[in-house]
mmCIF file of C-alpha atoms in Angstrom:
data_model
loop_
_atom_site.group_PDB
_atom_site.id
_atom_site.type_symbol
_atom_site.label_atom_id
_atom_site.label_comp_id
_atom_site.label_asym_id
_atom_site.label_seq_id
_atom_site.Cartn_x
_atom_site.Cartn_y
_atom_site.Cartn_z
ATOM 1 C CA MET A 1 -15.492 -20.834 -116.660
ATOM 2 C CA ASP A 2 -14.514 -24.095 -118.345
ATOM 3 C CA PHE A 3 -10.902 -25.202 -118.248
ATOM 4 C CA ASN A 4 -11.523 -28.328 -120.306
ATOM 5 C CA PHE A 5 -10.175 -28.527 -123.849
ATOM 6 C CA THR A 6 -12.080 -30.077 -126.728
ATOM 7 C CA PRO A 7 -10.995 -33.450 -128.151
ATOM 8 C CA ASP A 8 -9.750 -31.636 -131.282
ATOM 9 C CA GLN A 9 -7.647 -29.238 -129.208
ATOM 10 C CA LEU A 10 -6.145 -32.094 -127.200
ATOM 11 C CA ALA A 11 -5.409 -34.034 -130.390
ATOM 12 C CA LEU A 12 -3.614 -31.051 -131.943
ATOM 13 C CA LYS A 13 -1.630 -30.495 -128.745
ATOM 14 C CA LYS A 14 -0.593 -34.156 -128.707
ATOM 15 C CA MET A 15 0.392 -33.976 -132.374
ATOM 16 C CA ALA A 16 2.545 -30.924 -131.659
ATOM 17 C CA GLN A 17 4.166 -32.709 -128.701
ATOM 18 C CA GLU A 18 5.026 -35.670 -130.909
ATOM 19 C CA VAL A 19 6.518 -33.493 -133.655
ATOM 20 C CA VAL A 20 8.539 -31.528 -131.093
ATOM 21 C CA ALA A 21 9.788 -34.710 -129.389
ATOM 22 C CA LYS A 22 10.862 -36.278 -132.686
ATOM 23 C CA GLU A 23 11.954 -33.396 -134.893
ATOM 24 C CA ILE A 24 12.940 -30.485 -132.626
ATOM 25 C CA THR A 25 14.047 -31.301 -129.064
ATOM 26 C CA PRO A 26 16.796 -33.810 -130.015
ATOM 27 C CA TYR A 27 18.362 -31.225 -132.342
ATOM 28 C CA ALA A 28 17.710 -28.009 -130.372
ATOM 29 C CA LEU A 29 21.250 -27.601 -129.028
ATOM 30 C CA GLU A 30 22.738 -28.388 -132.443
ATOM 31 C CA MET A 31 20.515 -25.788 -134.141
ATOM 32 C CA ASP A 32 21.413 -23.268 -131.455
ATOM 33 C CA HIS A 33 25.111 -23.898 -132.060
ATOM 34 C CA ASN A 34 24.766 -23.690 -135.854
ATOM 35 C CA GLY A 35 22.497 -20.649 -135.744
ATOM 36 C CA LYS A 36 19.833 -22.047 -138.075
ATOM 37 C CA MET A 37 17.115 -24.656 -138.426
ATOM 38 C CA ARG A 38 18.361 -28.045 -139.500
ATOM 39 C CA PRO A 39 17.792 -29.001 -143.155
ATOM 40 C CA GLY A 40 14.377 -30.483 -143.801
ATOM 41 C CA LEU A 41 12.787 -29.286 -140.562
ATOM 42 C CA LEU A 42 10.615 -26.664 -142.227
ATOM 43 C CA GLU A 43 9.228 -29.325 -144.552
ATOM 44 C CA LYS A 44 8.485 -31.578 -141.548
ATOM 45 C CA LEU A 45 6.683 -28.733 -139.800
ATOM 46 C CA ASP A 46 4.682 -28.007 -142.935
ATOM 47 C CA GLU A 47 3.686 -31.662 -143.284
ATOM 48 C CA ALA A 48 2.354 -31.482 -139.726
ATOM 49 C CA GLY A 49 0.385 -28.326 -140.550
ATOM 50 C CA LEU A 50 2.397 -26.145 -138.183
ATOM 51 C CA VAL A 51 3.566 -23.497 -140.661
ATOM 52 C CA GLY A 52 0.197 -21.942 -141.547
ATOM 53 C CA LEU A 53 -1.689 -22.189 -138.260
ATOM 54 C CA VAL A 54 -3.494 -18.858 -138.644
ATOM 55 C CA VAL A 55 -4.538 -19.280 -142.288
ATOM 56 C CA PRO A 56 -8.340 -18.932 -142.454
ATOM 57 C CA GLU A 57 -10.402 -21.958 -143.418
ATOM 58 C CA GLU A 58 -11.797 -20.217 -146.511
ATOM 59 C CA PHE A 59 -8.240 -19.963 -147.855
ATOM 60 C CA ASP A 60 -7.482 -23.658 -147.307
ATOM 61 C CA GLY A 61 -6.082 -23.171 -143.812
ATOM 62 C CA PRO A 62 -6.995 -24.884 -140.533
ATOM 63 C CA GLY A 63 -8.991 -21.891 -139.278
ATOM 64 C CA LEU A 64 -7.857 -22.453 -135.704
ATOM 65 C CA ASP A 65 -8.943 -20.341 -132.760
ATOM 66 C CA ALA A 66 -6.388 -18.423 -130.685
ATOM 67 C CA VAL A 67 -6.553 -20.775 -127.664
ATOM 68 C CA THR A 68 -5.692 -23.774 -129.846
ATOM 69 C CA ILE A 69 -2.816 -21.920 -131.493
ATOM 70 C CA ALA A 70 -1.505 -20.964 -128.037
ATOM 71 C CA LEU A 71 -1.548 -24.628 -126.985
ATOM 72 C CA ILE A 72 0.557 -25.526 -130.027
ATOM 73 C CA TYR A 73 2.958 -22.600 -129.632
ATOM 74 C CA GLU A 74 3.642 -23.551 -126.024
ATOM 75 C CA GLU A 75 4.734 -27.000 -127.189
ATOM 76 C CA LEU A 76 6.969 -25.461 -129.871
ATOM 77 C CA GLY A 77 8.446 -23.128 -127.242
ATOM 78 C CA LYS A 78 9.316 -26.119 -125.067
ATOM 79 C CA GLY A 79 11.209 -27.719 -127.915
ATOM 80 C CA CYS A 80 13.093 -24.699 -129.280
ATOM 81 C CA ALA A 81 12.119 -21.055 -129.005
ATOM 82 C CA GLY A 82 14.053 -20.267 -132.186
ATOM 83 C CA VAL A 83 11.949 -22.678 -134.226
ATOM 84 C CA ALA A 84 8.810 -21.415 -132.486
ATOM 85 C CA THR A 85 9.775 -17.848 -133.390
ATOM 86 C CA SER A 86 10.176 -18.726 -137.075
ATOM 87 C CA VAL A 87 6.714 -20.298 -137.154
ATOM 88 C CA ALA A 88 5.156 -17.511 -135.073
ATOM 89 C CA ALA A 89 6.570 -14.908 -137.470
ATOM 90 C CA ASN A 90 4.307 -16.419 -140.116
ATOM 91 C CA ALA A 91 1.342 -15.627 -137.902
ATOM 92 C CA LEU A 92 2.632 -12.121 -137.200
ATOM 93 C CA ALA A 93 2.967 -11.369 -140.919
ATOM 94 C CA SER A 94 -0.409 -12.959 -141.656
ATOM 95 C CA TYR A 95 -2.529 -10.851 -139.314
ATOM 96 C CA PRO A 96 -2.282 -7.645 -141.426
ATOM 97 C CA VAL A 97 -3.495 -9.628 -144.432
ATOM 98 C CA ILE A 98 -6.301 -11.201 -142.404
ATOM 99 C CA LEU A 99 -7.307 -7.801 -141.024
ATOM 100 C CA MET A 100 -7.140 -5.646 -144.148
ATOM 101 C CA GLY A 101 -6.417 -7.790 -147.182
ATOM 102 C CA THR A 102 -8.715 -8.001 -150.175
ATOM 103 C CA ASP A 103 -9.794 -11.455 -151.336
ATOM 104 C CA ALA A 104 -7.224 -11.255 -154.142
ATOM 105 C CA GLN A 105 -4.459 -10.260 -151.710
ATOM 106 C CA LYS A 106 -5.407 -13.032 -149.301
ATOM 107 C CA LYS A 107 -5.422 -15.663 -152.052
ATOM 108 C CA HIS A 108 -1.989 -14.571 -153.311
ATOM 109 C CA TYR A 109 -0.498 -14.408 -149.814
ATOM 110 C CA PHE A 110 -2.024 -17.567 -148.358
ATOM 111 C CA ASP A 111 -1.247 -19.626 -151.457
ATOM 112 C CA ILE A 112 2.409 -18.911 -150.644
ATOM 113 C CA ILE A 113 1.995 -19.862 -146.972
ATOM 114 C CA ASN A 114 0.013 -22.990 -147.838
ATOM 115 C CA SER A 115 2.887 -24.143 -150.039
ATOM 116 C CA GLY A 116 5.071 -24.365 -146.938
ATOM 117 C CA LYS A 117 6.843 -21.023 -147.356
ATOM 118 C CA LEU A 118 7.641 -18.487 -144.653
ATOM 119 C CA ALA A 119 6.562 -14.871 -144.306
ATOM 120 C CA ALA A 120 8.075 -11.881 -142.516
ATOM 121 C CA PHE A 121 6.658 -8.789 -140.797
ATOM 122 C CA ALA A 122 8.902 -5.777 -141.455
ATOM 123 C CA LEU A 123 8.209 -2.759 -139.257
ATOM 124 C CA THR A 124 11.415 -2.230 -137.255
ATOM 125 C CA GLU A 125 14.203 0.014 -138.564
ATOM 126 C CA PRO A 126 17.560 1.185 -137.207
ATOM 127 C CA GLY A 127 15.867 4.371 -136.002
ATOM 128 C CA ALA A 128 12.355 3.028 -135.379
ATOM 129 C CA GLY A 129 11.778 0.408 -132.714
ATOM 130 C CA SER A 130 9.149 1.201 -130.104
ATOM 131 C CA ASP A 131 8.467 4.474 -131.946
ATOM 132 C CA ALA A 132 6.638 3.269 -135.055
ATOM 133 C CA GLY A 133 6.084 6.874 -136.100
ATOM 134 C CA ALA A 134 9.816 7.183 -136.758
ATOM 135 C CA VAL A 135 9.720 4.763 -139.717
ATOM 136 C CA ALA A 136 11.904 6.320 -142.405
ATOM 137 C CA THR A 137 11.224 3.868 -145.228
ATOM 138 C CA THR A 138 9.296 5.782 -147.880
ATOM 139 C CA ALA A 139 6.517 4.821 -150.263
ATOM 140 C CA VAL A 140 6.216 7.343 -153.098
ATOM 141 C CA LYS A 141 3.393 7.141 -155.619
ATOM 142 C CA ASP A 142 4.546 6.416 -159.184
ATOM 143 C CA GLY A 143 1.500 7.302 -161.226
ATOM 144 C CA ASP A 144 -1.846 5.893 -160.144
ATOM 145 C CA ASP A 145 -0.879 2.241 -160.229
ATOM 146 C CA HIS A 146 2.477 1.883 -158.449
ATOM 147 C CA TYR A 147 4.561 2.835 -155.416
ATOM 148 C CA ILE A 148 8.354 3.103 -155.119
ATOM 149 C CA LEU A 149 9.697 1.860 -151.778
ATOM 150 C CA ASN A 150 13.064 2.944 -150.373
ATOM 151 C CA GLY A 151 14.578 2.232 -146.984
ATOM 152 C CA THR A 152 16.152 -0.303 -144.645
ATOM 153 C CA LYS A 153 14.526 -2.659 -142.155
ATOM 154 C CA CYS A 154 16.397 -4.413 -139.353
ATOM 155 C CA PHE A 155 15.931 -7.326 -136.929
ATOM 156 C CA ILE A 156 13.388 -8.953 -139.259
ATOM 157 C CA THR A 157 12.549 -12.535 -138.264
ATOM 158 C CA ASN A 158 12.592 -14.860 -141.307
ATOM 159 C CA GLY A 159 14.017 -11.927 -143.304
ATOM 160 C CA GLY A 160 16.597 -14.045 -145.103
ATOM 161 C CA ILE A 161 14.390 -17.067 -145.771
ATOM 162 C CA ALA A 162 10.848 -15.720 -146.262
ATOM 163 C CA ASP A 163 9.128 -15.673 -149.646
ATOM 164 C CA VAL A 164 6.608 -12.939 -148.880
ATOM 165 C CA PHE A 165 6.823 -9.832 -146.686
ATOM 166 C CA VAL A 166 4.474 -7.311 -145.104
ATOM 167 C CA ILE A 167 6.479 -4.088 -145.144
ATOM 168 C CA PHE A 168 5.568 -0.800 -143.484
ATOM 169 C CA ALA A 169 6.587 2.468 -145.118
ATOM 170 C CA ASN A 170 5.653 6.122 -144.834
ATOM 171 C CA ALA A 171 3.531 7.267 -147.759
ATOM 172 C CA ARG A 172 3.264 10.871 -146.554
ATOM 173 C CA LYS A 173 6.440 12.861 -146.032
ATOM 174 C CA SER A 174 6.982 13.924 -142.406
ATOM 175 C CA ALA A 175 3.524 12.642 -141.425
ATOM 176 C CA GLY A 176 4.741 10.248 -138.727
ATOM 177 C CA ILE A 177 2.236 7.552 -137.843
ATOM 178 C CA ARG A 178 -0.396 9.250 -140.001
ATOM 179 C CA GLY A 179 1.558 8.281 -143.105
ATOM 180 C CA LEU A 180 2.432 4.706 -142.113
ATOM 181 C CA THR A 181 1.169 2.284 -144.772
ATOM 182 C CA ALA A 182 1.460 -1.501 -145.163
ATOM 183 C CA PHE A 183 2.397 -3.335 -148.370
ATOM 184 C CA ILE A 184 2.781 -6.936 -149.492
ATOM 185 C CA VAL A 185 6.157 -7.448 -151.178
ATOM 186 C CA ASP A 186 7.297 -10.707 -152.766
ATOM 187 C CA ARG A 187 10.842 -11.981 -152.624
ATOM 188 C CA GLY A 188 12.494 -11.461 -155.978
ATOM 189 C CA THR A 189 10.940 -8.055 -156.605
ATOM 190 C CA PRO A 190 13.636 -5.926 -158.329
ATOM 191 C CA GLY A 191 15.441 -3.670 -155.860
ATOM 192 C CA PHE A 192 14.519 -5.805 -152.852
ATOM 193 C CA SER A 193 17.463 -7.546 -151.174
ATOM 194 C CA VAL A 194 18.552 -9.103 -147.892
ATOM 195 C CA GLY A 195 21.336 -7.449 -145.913
ATOM 196 C CA LYS A 196 23.371 -8.836 -143.040
ATOM 197 C CA GLU A 197 22.199 -11.742 -140.922
ATOM 198 C CA GLU A 198 22.317 -11.002 -137.195
ATOM 199 C CA GLU A 199 24.370 -13.068 -134.755
ATOM 200 C CA LYS A 200 22.044 -13.344 -131.775
ATOM 201 C CA MET A 201 22.313 -14.250 -128.103
ATOM 202 C CA GLY A 202 19.245 -16.488 -128.187
ATOM 203 C CA ILE A 203 16.566 -17.915 -130.512
ATOM 204 C CA ARG A 204 19.532 -18.701 -132.736
ATOM 205 C CA ALA A 205 17.664 -21.280 -134.836
ATOM 206 C CA SER A 206 15.536 -18.450 -136.225
ATOM 207 C CA ASN A 207 16.744 -16.268 -139.064
ATOM 208 C CA THR A 208 17.037 -12.531 -138.341
ATOM 209 C CA CYS A 209 18.128 -10.215 -141.140
ATOM 210 C CA GLU A 210 18.303 -6.697 -142.472
ATOM 211 C CA LEU A 211 16.128 -5.886 -145.496
ATOM 212 C CA ILE A 212 17.104 -3.316 -148.115
ATOM 213 C CA LEU A 213 14.596 -1.612 -150.414
ATOM 214 C CA ASP A 214 16.232 0.262 -153.280
ATOM 215 C CA ASN A 215 13.620 1.718 -155.629
ATOM 216 C CA VAL A 216 11.346 -1.288 -155.179
ATOM 217 C CA ARG A 217 8.407 -0.760 -157.555
ATOM 218 C CA ILE A 218 5.200 -2.501 -156.518
ATOM 219 C CA PRO A 219 1.618 -2.187 -157.766
ATOM 220 C CA THR A 220 -0.935 -0.234 -155.752
ATOM 221 C CA THR A 221 -2.890 -3.479 -155.482
ATOM 222 C CA ASN A 222 -0.201 -4.650 -153.021
ATOM 223 C CA ARG A 223 -1.177 -1.964 -150.510
ATOM 224 C CA LEU A 224 -3.068 -3.232 -147.461
ATOM 225 C CA GLY A 225 -5.922 -0.889 -146.622
ATOM 226 C CA ARG A 226 -5.658 2.817 -147.327
ATOM 227 C CA GLU A 227 -2.684 5.136 -147.085
ATOM 228 C CA GLY A 228 -2.074 6.066 -143.469
ATOM 229 C CA GLU A 229 -3.787 2.985 -142.013
ATOM 230 C CA GLY A 230 -0.489 1.217 -141.367
ATOM 231 C CA PHE A 231 -0.214 2.233 -137.721
ATOM 232 C CA LYS A 232 -3.691 0.919 -136.944
ATOM 233 C CA ILE A 233 -2.894 -2.306 -138.815
ATOM 234 C CA ALA A 234 0.405 -2.723 -136.948
ATOM 235 C CA MET A 235 -1.163 -2.143 -133.528
ATOM 236 C CA LYS A 236 -4.050 -4.552 -134.149
ATOM 237 C CA THR A 237 -1.567 -7.105 -135.469
ATOM 238 C CA LEU A 238 0.598 -6.828 -132.360
ATOM 239 C CA ASP A 239 -2.467 -7.140 -130.130
ATOM 240 C CA ALA A 240 -3.312 -10.423 -131.854
ATOM 241 C CA ALA A 241 0.263 -11.730 -131.745
ATOM 242 C CA ARG A 242 1.201 -10.814 -128.174
ATOM 243 C CA PRO A 243 -0.630 -13.667 -126.426
ATOM 244 C CA LEU A 244 1.180 -16.054 -128.759
ATOM 245 C CA VAL A 245 4.539 -14.603 -127.679
ATOM 246 C CA GLY A 246 3.232 -15.265 -124.178
ATOM 247 C CA ALA A 247 2.512 -18.878 -125.143
ATOM 248 C CA VAL A 248 6.057 -19.409 -126.427
ATOM 249 C CA SER A 249 7.358 -17.793 -123.228
ATOM 250 C CA VAL A 250 5.305 -20.231 -121.167
ATOM 251 C CA GLY A 251 6.786 -23.086 -123.185
ATOM 252 C CA ILE A 252 10.333 -21.919 -122.473
ATOM 253 C CA ALA A 253 9.566 -21.502 -118.773
ATOM 254 C CA GLN A 254 7.871 -24.907 -118.554
ATOM 255 C CA ALA A 255 10.830 -26.630 -120.217
ATOM 256 C CA ALA A 256 13.269 -24.922 -117.836
ATOM 257 C CA PHE A 257 11.106 -25.818 -114.841
ATOM 258 C CA ASP A 258 10.873 -29.457 -115.948
ATOM 259 C CA ALA A 259 14.667 -29.610 -116.307
ATOM 260 C CA ALA A 260 15.136 -28.120 -112.842
ATOM 261 C CA VAL A 261 12.713 -30.576 -111.228
ATOM 262 C CA LYS A 262 14.349 -33.554 -112.934
ATOM 263 C CA TYR A 263 17.845 -32.460 -111.954
ATOM 264 C CA SER A 264 16.841 -31.715 -108.348
ATOM 265 C CA LYS A 265 15.674 -35.309 -107.924
ATOM 266 C CA GLU A 266 18.862 -36.778 -109.384
ATOM 267 C CA ARG A 267 21.559 -34.494 -107.964
ATOM 268 C CA GLU A 268 22.768 -35.514 -104.519
ATOM 269 C CA GLN A 269 24.623 -33.332 -102.042
ATOM 270 C CA PHE A 270 25.314 -34.065 -98.386
ATOM 271 C CA GLY A 271 24.026 -37.598 -98.982
ATOM 272 C CA LYS A 272 20.561 -36.796 -100.332
ATOM 273 C CA PRO A 273 18.843 -35.300 -103.407
ATOM 274 C CA ILE A 274 18.824 -31.519 -103.461
ATOM 275 C CA ALA A 275 15.049 -31.745 -103.990
ATOM 276 C CA SER A 276 14.825 -32.579 -100.288
ATOM 277 C CA PHE A 277 16.260 -29.179 -99.320
ATOM 278 C CA GLN A 278 13.587 -26.665 -98.413
ATOM 279 C CA LEU A 279 15.303 -23.735 -100.114
ATOM 280 C CA VAL A 280 15.297 -25.666 -103.400
ATOM 281 C CA GLN A 281 11.690 -26.715 -102.823
ATOM 282 C CA ALA A 282 10.684 -23.080 -102.312
ATOM 283 C CA MET A 283 12.366 -22.097 -105.593
ATOM 284 C CA LEU A 284 10.574 -24.879 -107.460
ATOM 285 C CA ALA A 285 7.223 -23.973 -105.903
ATOM 286 C CA ASP A 286 7.609 -20.317 -106.909
ATOM 287 C CA MET A 287 8.578 -21.372 -110.420
ATOM 288 C CA ALA A 288 5.501 -23.608 -110.690
ATOM 289 C CA ILE A 289 3.196 -20.804 -109.496
ATOM 290 C CA ALA A 290 4.677 -18.337 -111.977
ATOM 291 C CA VAL A 291 4.424 -20.695 -114.973
ATOM 292 C CA GLU A 292 0.810 -21.577 -114.243
ATOM 293 C CA THR A 293 -0.178 -17.949 -113.695
ATOM 294 C CA ALA A 294 1.420 -16.933 -116.987
ATOM 295 C CA ARG A 295 -0.353 -19.766 -118.777
ATOM 296 C CA LEU A 296 -3.731 -18.675 -117.438
ATOM 297 C CA LEU A 297 -3.147 -15.066 -118.552
ATOM 298 C CA VAL A 298 -2.321 -16.333 -122.044
ATOM 299 C CA TYR A 299 -5.443 -18.488 -122.149
ATOM 300 C CA LYS A 300 -7.653 -15.614 -120.988
ATOM 301 C CA ALA A 301 -6.304 -13.177 -123.601
ATOM 302 C CA CYS A 302 -6.767 -15.778 -126.343
ATOM 303 C CA TRP A 303 -10.265 -16.656 -125.122
ATOM 304 C CA LEU A 304 -11.313 -12.999 -125.156
ATOM 305 C CA LYS A 305 -10.014 -12.691 -128.729
ATOM 306 C CA ASP A 306 -11.932 -15.795 -129.764
ATOM 307 C CA GLN A 307 -15.110 -14.339 -128.259
ATOM 308 C CA ASN A 308 -14.635 -11.090 -130.215
ATOM 309 C CA LEU A 309 -14.373 -9.201 -126.927
ATOM 310 C CA PRO A 310 -11.873 -6.403 -126.172
ATOM 311 C CA PHE A 311 -8.534 -8.025 -125.388
ATOM 312 C CA ALA A 312 -5.759 -5.439 -125.953
ATOM 313 C CA LYS A 313 -5.083 -4.975 -122.235
ATOM 314 C CA GLU A 314 -5.101 -8.705 -121.537
ATOM 315 C CA ALA A 315 -2.870 -9.361 -124.570
ATOM 316 C CA ALA A 316 -0.295 -6.902 -123.229
ATOM 317 C CA MET A 317 -0.569 -8.435 -119.750
ATOM 318 C CA ALA A 318 -0.102 -11.954 -121.094
ATOM 319 C CA LYS A 319 2.936 -11.040 -123.189
ATOM 320 C CA CYS A 320 4.523 -8.907 -120.478
ATOM 321 C CA TYR A 321 3.987 -11.252 -117.558
ATOM 322 C CA ALA A 322 4.796 -14.470 -119.418
ATOM 323 C CA ALA A 323 8.013 -12.983 -120.819
ATOM 324 C CA ASP A 324 9.077 -11.816 -117.363
ATOM 325 C CA VAL A 325 8.228 -15.255 -115.989
ATOM 326 C CA ALA A 326 10.286 -16.939 -118.701
ATOM 327 C CA MET A 327 13.294 -14.816 -117.770
ATOM 328 C CA LYS A 328 12.888 -15.417 -114.011
ATOM 329 C CA VAL A 329 12.147 -19.135 -114.233
ATOM 330 C CA THR A 330 14.999 -19.877 -116.648
ATOM 331 C CA THR A 331 17.403 -17.915 -114.426
ATOM 332 C CA ASP A 332 16.242 -19.909 -111.409
ATOM 333 C CA ALA A 333 16.561 -23.164 -113.357
ATOM 334 C CA VAL A 334 20.200 -22.335 -114.076
ATOM 335 C CA GLN A 335 20.634 -21.677 -110.351
ATOM 336 C CA VAL A 336 19.119 -25.031 -109.410
ATOM 337 C CA LEU A 337 21.496 -26.814 -111.754
ATOM 338 C CA GLY A 338 24.431 -24.775 -110.457
ATOM 339 C CA GLY A 339 27.588 -25.142 -112.518
ATOM 340 C CA TYR A 340 25.911 -27.636 -114.822
ATOM 341 C CA GLY A 341 23.219 -25.093 -115.593
ATOM 342 C CA TYR A 342 25.832 -22.699 -116.898
ATOM 343 C CA ILE A 343 27.401 -24.979 -119.481
ATOM 344 C CA LYS A 344 26.119 -25.656 -122.984
ATOM 345 C CA GLU A 345 25.936 -29.418 -122.484
ATOM 346 C CA TYR A 346 22.672 -28.833 -120.609
ATOM 347 C CA PRO A 347 19.725 -26.966 -122.184
ATOM 348 C CA THR A 348 19.061 -24.610 -119.270
ATOM 349 C CA GLU A 349 21.531 -21.928 -120.369
ATOM 350 C CA LYS A 350 19.875 -21.968 -123.805
ATOM 351 C CA TYR A 351 16.464 -21.494 -122.205
ATOM 352 C CA MET A 352 17.825 -18.483 -120.341
ATOM 353 C CA ARG A 353 19.303 -16.928 -123.491
ATOM 354 C CA ASP A 354 16.121 -17.618 -125.456
ATOM 355 C CA ALA A 355 13.918 -16.087 -122.771
ATOM 356 C CA LYS A 356 15.499 -12.642 -122.921
ATOM 357 C CA ILE A 357 14.145 -11.716 -126.355
ATOM 358 C CA MET A 358 10.606 -12.415 -125.155
ATOM 359 C CA GLN A 359 10.875 -9.236 -123.064
ATOM 360 C CA ILE A 360 12.030 -7.252 -126.103
ATOM 361 C CA TYR A 361 10.401 -8.164 -129.402
ATOM 362 C CA GLU A 362 6.827 -7.460 -130.526
ATOM 363 C CA GLY A 363 6.768 -4.553 -128.102
ATOM 364 C CA THR A 364 9.184 -4.337 -125.169
ATOM 365 C CA ASN A 365 7.755 -5.085 -121.761
ATOM 366 C CA GLN A 366 8.082 -1.397 -120.950
ATOM 367 C CA ILE A 367 5.790 -0.648 -123.902
ATOM 368 C CA GLN A 368 3.389 -3.365 -122.695
ATOM 369 C CA ARG A 369 3.117 -1.584 -119.375
ATOM 370 C CA LEU A 370 2.312 1.660 -121.173
ATOM 371 C CA VAL A 371 -0.397 -0.140 -123.170
ATOM 372 C CA ILE A 372 -1.849 -1.571 -119.962
ATOM 373 C CA ALA A 373 -1.759 1.811 -118.212
ATOM 374 C CA ASN A 374 -3.433 3.469 -121.194
ATOM 375 C CA GLN A 375 -6.225 0.878 -121.088
ATOM 376 C CA ILE A 376 -6.672 1.420 -117.363
ATOM 377 C CA LEU A 377 -6.595 5.223 -117.336
ATOM 378 C CA TYR A 378 -8.244 6.323 -120.591
#
């Protein structure tokens, strides 16, 4: 086992650190307060090559491996989990196209991403969260060459600002997961509109919206794979994306841990820094162990993916454990800072709010445990 990174990986990590330090961290609290990315940030991220990290090399992308992407996502997570989520949603929406797209579909889709635009992955509905088979959005054939989509999607990251969408609909009435089918839909398609924008507890710099499909007519050439392959596409996509959620979670936890360590050295009580108190030291040691363990799980899942080895179990473990660690470590960081940790002047309360969604989206941690159990038992 080799824990060294290549010069290219280290250079990309350093570049991400520099972009985060200059363009994200100084504005993270402001973006959290305003509930959106600051103007011009997306363009800065695109200039740095951070918007299309998963675009394959043959479609003018960087063609990065999963370990390298995880290194970059951790840095983005340290700076602002909301910004990291917006960028990561591009990867999430890209995996179905990478997995099942034709060359023509890939060129159309990745040309949009390469121009600095955002994408969105639209599976979740008001009545379909963990149960993907409950998707009620319909895709009805209109002749041989078109489908008509009708339905509503909710909690869609980048929904209000994306230019291209991967939307899941049921193409077979009452067929459940056997009818789930994936489609590429461009913004501006007649009948496609954005509904309400959600007011969230955390990751507030990211855009989360409802999508409305009212007789949206799209060509059959926009379908990814065959009818009924949507569930398989969605599950493989989530497998690929889960370690990256883990990487963002590690970034949040690391940032919270760093803040707690810094504060513990500066804050004096009873005539000495609180870092000298053994109870505080024990908290910091446990936080350090948890962050490093989560990071190693993320690396292993990504490495297995890069080696084309089975990684579904490890992906679920990495996402589940790292998200739980993010929640625990950020909560402990608030505790170390005491009253200061609870006020918005310090970033620790933001880290804690941001961490919670990591246990929920892209498969709740309860679902991750079911995935892990299924891999163990069957």
